[in-house]
Coordinates of C-alpha atoms in Angstrom, one line a residue:
X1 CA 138.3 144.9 -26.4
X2 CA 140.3 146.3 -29.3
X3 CA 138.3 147.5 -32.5
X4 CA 140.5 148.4 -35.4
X5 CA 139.5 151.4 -38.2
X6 CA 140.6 153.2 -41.4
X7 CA 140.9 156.8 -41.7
X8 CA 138.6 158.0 -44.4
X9 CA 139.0 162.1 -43.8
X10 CA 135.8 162.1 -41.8
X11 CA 135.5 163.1 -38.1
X12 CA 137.0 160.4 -35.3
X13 CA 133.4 160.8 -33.4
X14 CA 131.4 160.0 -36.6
X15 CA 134.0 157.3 -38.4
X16 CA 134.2 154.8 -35.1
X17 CA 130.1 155.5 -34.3
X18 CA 129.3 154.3 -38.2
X19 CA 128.5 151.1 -37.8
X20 CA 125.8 151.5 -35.3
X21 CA 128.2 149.9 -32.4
X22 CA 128.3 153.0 -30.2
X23 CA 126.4 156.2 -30.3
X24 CA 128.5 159.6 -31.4
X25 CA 128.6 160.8 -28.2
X26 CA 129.9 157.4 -26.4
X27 CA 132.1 157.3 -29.3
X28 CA 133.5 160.9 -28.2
X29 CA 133.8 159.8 -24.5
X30 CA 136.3 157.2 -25.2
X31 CA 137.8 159.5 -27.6
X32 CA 138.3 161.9 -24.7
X33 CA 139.3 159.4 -22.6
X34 CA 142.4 158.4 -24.4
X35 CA 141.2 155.2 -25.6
X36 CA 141.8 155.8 -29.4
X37 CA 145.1 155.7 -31.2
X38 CA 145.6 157.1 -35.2
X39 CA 148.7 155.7 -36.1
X40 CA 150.0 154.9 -32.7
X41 CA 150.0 157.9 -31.7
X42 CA 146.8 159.1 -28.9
X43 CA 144.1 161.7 -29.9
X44 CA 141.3 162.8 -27.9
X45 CA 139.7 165.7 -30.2
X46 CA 136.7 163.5 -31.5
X47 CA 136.6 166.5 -34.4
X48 CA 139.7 165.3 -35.7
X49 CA 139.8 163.9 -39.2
X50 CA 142.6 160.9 -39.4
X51 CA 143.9 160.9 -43.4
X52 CA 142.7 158.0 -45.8
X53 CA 144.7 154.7 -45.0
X54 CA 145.2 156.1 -41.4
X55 CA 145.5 153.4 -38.9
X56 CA 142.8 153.7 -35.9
X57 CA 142.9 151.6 -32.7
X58 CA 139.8 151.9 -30.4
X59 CA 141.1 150.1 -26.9
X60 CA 137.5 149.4 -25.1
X61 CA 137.5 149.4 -21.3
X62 CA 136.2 147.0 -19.7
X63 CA 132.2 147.1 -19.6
X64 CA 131.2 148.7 -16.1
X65 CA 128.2 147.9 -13.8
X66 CA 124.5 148.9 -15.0
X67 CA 124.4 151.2 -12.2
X68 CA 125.6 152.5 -9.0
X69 CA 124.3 151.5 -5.7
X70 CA 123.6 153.7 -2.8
X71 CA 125.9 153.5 0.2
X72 CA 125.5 155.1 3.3
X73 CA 129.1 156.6 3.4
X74 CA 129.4 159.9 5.7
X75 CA 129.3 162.8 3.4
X76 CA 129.5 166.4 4.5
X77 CA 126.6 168.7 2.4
X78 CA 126.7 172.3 2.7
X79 CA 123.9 173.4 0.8
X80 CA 120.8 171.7 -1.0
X81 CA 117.4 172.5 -2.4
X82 CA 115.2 170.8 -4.8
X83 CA 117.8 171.8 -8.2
X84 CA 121.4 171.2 -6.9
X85 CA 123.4 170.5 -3.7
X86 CA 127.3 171.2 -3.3
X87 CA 129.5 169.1 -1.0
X88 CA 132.9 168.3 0.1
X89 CA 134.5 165.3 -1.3
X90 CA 137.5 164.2 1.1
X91 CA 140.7 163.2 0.2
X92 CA 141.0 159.7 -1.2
X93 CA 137.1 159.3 -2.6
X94 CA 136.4 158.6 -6.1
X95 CA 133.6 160.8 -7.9
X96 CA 132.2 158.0 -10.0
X97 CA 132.4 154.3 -10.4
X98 CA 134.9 153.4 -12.7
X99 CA 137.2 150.3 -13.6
X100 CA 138.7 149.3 -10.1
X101 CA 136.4 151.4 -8.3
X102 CA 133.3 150.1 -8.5
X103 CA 131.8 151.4 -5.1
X104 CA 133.0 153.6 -2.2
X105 CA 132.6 156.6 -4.5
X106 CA 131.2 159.9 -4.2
X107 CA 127.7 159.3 -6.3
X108 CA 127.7 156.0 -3.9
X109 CA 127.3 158.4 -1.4
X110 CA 124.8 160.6 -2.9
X111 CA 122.4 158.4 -3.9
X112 CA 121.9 157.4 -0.1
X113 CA 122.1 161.4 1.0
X114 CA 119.9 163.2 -1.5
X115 CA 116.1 162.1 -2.4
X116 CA 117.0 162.7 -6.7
X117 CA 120.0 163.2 -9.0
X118 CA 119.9 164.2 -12.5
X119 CA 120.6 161.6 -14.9
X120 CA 122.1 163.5 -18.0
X121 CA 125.8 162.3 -16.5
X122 CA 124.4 158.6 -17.2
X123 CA 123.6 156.0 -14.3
X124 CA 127.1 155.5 -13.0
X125 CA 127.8 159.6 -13.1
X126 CA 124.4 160.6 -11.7
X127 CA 124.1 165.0 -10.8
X128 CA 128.0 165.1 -11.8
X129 CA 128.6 168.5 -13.2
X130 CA 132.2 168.9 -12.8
X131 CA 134.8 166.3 -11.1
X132 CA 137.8 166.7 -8.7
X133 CA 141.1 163.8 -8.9
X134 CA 140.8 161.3 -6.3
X135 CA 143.1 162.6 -3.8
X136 CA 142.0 166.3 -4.6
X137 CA 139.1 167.2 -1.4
X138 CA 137.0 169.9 -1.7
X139 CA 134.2 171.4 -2.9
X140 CA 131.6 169.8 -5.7
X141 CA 129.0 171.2 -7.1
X142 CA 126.1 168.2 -8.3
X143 CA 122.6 168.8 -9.8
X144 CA 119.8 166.5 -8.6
X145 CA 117.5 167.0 -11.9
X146 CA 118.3 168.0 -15.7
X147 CA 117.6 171.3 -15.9
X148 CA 119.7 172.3 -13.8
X149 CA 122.3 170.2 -14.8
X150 CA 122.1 171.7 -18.1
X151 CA 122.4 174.9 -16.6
X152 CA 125.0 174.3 -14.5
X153 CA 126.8 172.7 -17.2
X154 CA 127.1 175.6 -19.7
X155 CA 128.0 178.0 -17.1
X156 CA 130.9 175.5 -16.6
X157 CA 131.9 175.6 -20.3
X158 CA 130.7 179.3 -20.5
X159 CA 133.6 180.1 -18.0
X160 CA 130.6 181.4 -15.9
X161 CA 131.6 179.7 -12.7
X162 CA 134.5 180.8 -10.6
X163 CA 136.9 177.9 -8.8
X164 CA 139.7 178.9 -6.9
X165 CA 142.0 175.9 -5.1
X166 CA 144.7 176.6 -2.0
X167 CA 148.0 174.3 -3.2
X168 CA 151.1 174.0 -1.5
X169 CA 153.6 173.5 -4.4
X170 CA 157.5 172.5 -4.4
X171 CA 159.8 175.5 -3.4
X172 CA 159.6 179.3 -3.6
X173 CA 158.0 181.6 -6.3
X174 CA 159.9 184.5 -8.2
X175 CA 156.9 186.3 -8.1
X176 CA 153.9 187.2 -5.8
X177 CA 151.7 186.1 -8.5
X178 CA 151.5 184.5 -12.0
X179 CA 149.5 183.7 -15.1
X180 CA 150.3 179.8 -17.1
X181 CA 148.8 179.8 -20.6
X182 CA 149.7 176.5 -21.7
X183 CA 147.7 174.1 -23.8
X184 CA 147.2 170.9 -22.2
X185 CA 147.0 167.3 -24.3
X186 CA 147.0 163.8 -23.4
X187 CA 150.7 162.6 -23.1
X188 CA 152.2 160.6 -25.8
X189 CA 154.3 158.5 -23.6
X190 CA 151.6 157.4 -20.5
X191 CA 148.0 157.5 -20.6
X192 CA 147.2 157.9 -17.0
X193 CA 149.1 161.4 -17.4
X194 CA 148.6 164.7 -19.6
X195 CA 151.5 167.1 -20.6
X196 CA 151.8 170.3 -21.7
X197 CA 151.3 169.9 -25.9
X198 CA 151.0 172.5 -28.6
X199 CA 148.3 170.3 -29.8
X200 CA 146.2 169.9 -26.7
X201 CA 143.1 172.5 -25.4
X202 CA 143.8 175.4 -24.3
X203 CA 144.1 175.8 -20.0
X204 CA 144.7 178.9 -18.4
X205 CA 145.9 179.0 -14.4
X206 CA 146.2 182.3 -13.0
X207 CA 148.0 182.0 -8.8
X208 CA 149.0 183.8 -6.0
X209 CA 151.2 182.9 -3.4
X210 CA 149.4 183.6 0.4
X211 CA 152.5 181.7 2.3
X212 CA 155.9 181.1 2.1
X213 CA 158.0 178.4 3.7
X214 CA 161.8 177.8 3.7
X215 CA 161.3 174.5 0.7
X216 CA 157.2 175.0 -0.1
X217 CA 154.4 177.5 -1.0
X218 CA 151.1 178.2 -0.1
X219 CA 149.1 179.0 -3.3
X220 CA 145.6 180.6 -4.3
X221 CA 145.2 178.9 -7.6
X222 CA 142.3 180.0 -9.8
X223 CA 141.7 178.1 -13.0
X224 CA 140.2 179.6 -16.0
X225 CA 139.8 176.4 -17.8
X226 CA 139.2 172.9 -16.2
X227 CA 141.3 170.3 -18.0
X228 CA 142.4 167.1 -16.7
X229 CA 144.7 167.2 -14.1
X230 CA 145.4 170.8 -14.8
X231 CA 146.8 173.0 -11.6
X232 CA 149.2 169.5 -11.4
X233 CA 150.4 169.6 -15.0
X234 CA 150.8 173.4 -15.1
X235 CA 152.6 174.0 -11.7
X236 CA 154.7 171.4 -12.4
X237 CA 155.5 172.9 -15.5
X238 CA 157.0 175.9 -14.5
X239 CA 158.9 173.8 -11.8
X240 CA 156.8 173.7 -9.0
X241 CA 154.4 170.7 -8.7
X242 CA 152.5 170.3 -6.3
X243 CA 153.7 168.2 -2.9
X244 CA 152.7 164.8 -2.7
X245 CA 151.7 164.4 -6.4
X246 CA 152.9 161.0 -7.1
X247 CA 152.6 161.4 -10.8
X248 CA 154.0 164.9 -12.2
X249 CA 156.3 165.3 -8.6
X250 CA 159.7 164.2 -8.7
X251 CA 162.2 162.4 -5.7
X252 CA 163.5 165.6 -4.2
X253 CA 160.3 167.0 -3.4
X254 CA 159.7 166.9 0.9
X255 CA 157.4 164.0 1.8
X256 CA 153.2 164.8 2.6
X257 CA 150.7 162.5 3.8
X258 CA 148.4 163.4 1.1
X259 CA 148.1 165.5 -2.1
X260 CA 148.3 168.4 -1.2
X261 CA 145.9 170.5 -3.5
X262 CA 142.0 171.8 -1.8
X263 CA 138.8 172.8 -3.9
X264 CA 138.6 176.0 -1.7
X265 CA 135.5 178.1 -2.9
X266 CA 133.0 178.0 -5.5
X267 CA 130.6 180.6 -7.1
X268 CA 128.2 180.1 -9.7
X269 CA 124.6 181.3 -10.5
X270 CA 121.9 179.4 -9.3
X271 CA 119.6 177.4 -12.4
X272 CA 116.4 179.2 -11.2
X273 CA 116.6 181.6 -9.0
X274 CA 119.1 183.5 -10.4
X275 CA 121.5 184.4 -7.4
X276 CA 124.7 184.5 -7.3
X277 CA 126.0 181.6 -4.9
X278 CA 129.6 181.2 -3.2
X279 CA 130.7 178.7 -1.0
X280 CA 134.4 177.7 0.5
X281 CA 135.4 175.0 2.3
X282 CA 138.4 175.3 4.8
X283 CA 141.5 173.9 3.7
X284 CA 142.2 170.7 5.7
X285 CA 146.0 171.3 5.0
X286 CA 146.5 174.5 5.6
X287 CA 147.3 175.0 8.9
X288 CA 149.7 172.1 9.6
X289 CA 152.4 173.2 7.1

């Protein structure tokens, strides 16, 4: 459903959440998602304040199922208590219901596995605290009540928790190890991807090479930031991407069965009790390279 808008100097969040339609904050979801346009061109800072006579283009996905089901779909826990469990979402698997995937996904499976979720993330994003791309695998961390999602969410945005990835990325690095400081936007020319952009967020990807192969590289990848798609948009920015990334790779790049890009290890503060918590999760790729 398209809804069409003026720009009147105020906020994007508050202008298209006026007339009562959608909340401010569902407003700044869809604004975040890429779904709004000020003349033609896509902005996903729901602060941003479009000019008088601006024109503004809300595209509304389609409307989603009331809920997600639980499915008994074999998932791997490594730790849980009554606050928060983290797992290991394989390659291929959704995190949440969405257009197209409206089961087979990751809170699918933890609804069946764990006795309670918390429901700040809404009823189709139920205990998600942070997300991983579909064919990313690794380790998630999900809180099974609100306090503790709360929690676990500002130590996100606090840059509290620490996520390191293993990559194996498209030829051989000048260096043994590397910093990209790049901002990170939506891209202008396809909304499925994001670009480097001057007038996106700020993302910050610090690596390390661990192995090196005659056309590829092992990587430790830690991420300072967690933007959309960011390890994939910044390697492939410096001319590295990622192997088997079918959307920021390019033709000359060796063929891999899967992406190859692994949520290694974890480390956060638990809600509660205060200790400090790390977990890894053995690269499935690793060894076969």
């Amino acid at each position: 459903m398209r809804r069409e808008y003026t720009g009147d100097g105020d906020r994007l969040d508050v202008l298209l959440s006026r007339d009562g339609e959608l909340s401010r904050s569902r407003a700044a979801a869809l604004i975040k998602d890429g779904c709004v346009t000020v003349d033609g061109r896509t902005e996903v800072k729901p602060a941003f304040k479009a000019e008088n006579g601006a024109a503004i283009v809300l595209d509304m996905p389609e409307a989603k199922p009331a809920k997600a089901e639980a499915q008994d779909i074999p998932l791997e826990i490594l730790y849980q208590d009554e606050h928060l469990a983290v797992v290991v979402k394989p390659c291929g698997m959704v995190v949440h219901p969405a257009a197209g995937n409206d089961d087979g996904t990751l809170v699918n499976a933890l609804l069946f596995h764990l006795d309670s979720l918390s429901g700040i993330g809404g009823e189709m994003r139920p205990g998600i605290v942070h997300r991983l791309d579909k064919d990313t695998s690794g380790l998630l961390l999900v809180a099974k009540n609100d306090a503790a999602h709360a929690a676990l969410s500002r130590q996100l945005s606090d840059r509290e928790m620490e996520k390191h990835y293993r990559a194996i990325v498209y030829g051989k690095m000048k260096a043994p190890d590397g910093v990209i400081e790049k901002p990170i936007g939506r891209s202008k020319t396809d909304r499925k991807k994001m670009a480097v952009d001057e007038n996106g967020r700020w993302a910050k990807t610090e690596w390390k090479v661990l192995k090196e192969y005659p056309d590829r590289t092992l990587l430790d990848v830690h991420i300072i930031t967690g933007r959309t798609h960011q390890i994939r948009v910044h390697m492939a920015s410096i001319g590295h991407p990622v192997l088997g990334d079918p959307l920021y790779g390019h033709k000359r790049m060796p063929d891999v069965p899967r992406l190859m890009l692994h949520a290694y290890s974890l480390a956060f503060t638990h809600p509660v009790t205060g200790e400090r918590m790390e977990f890894t999760a053995p690269c499935p790729f690793c060894e076969s390279i």
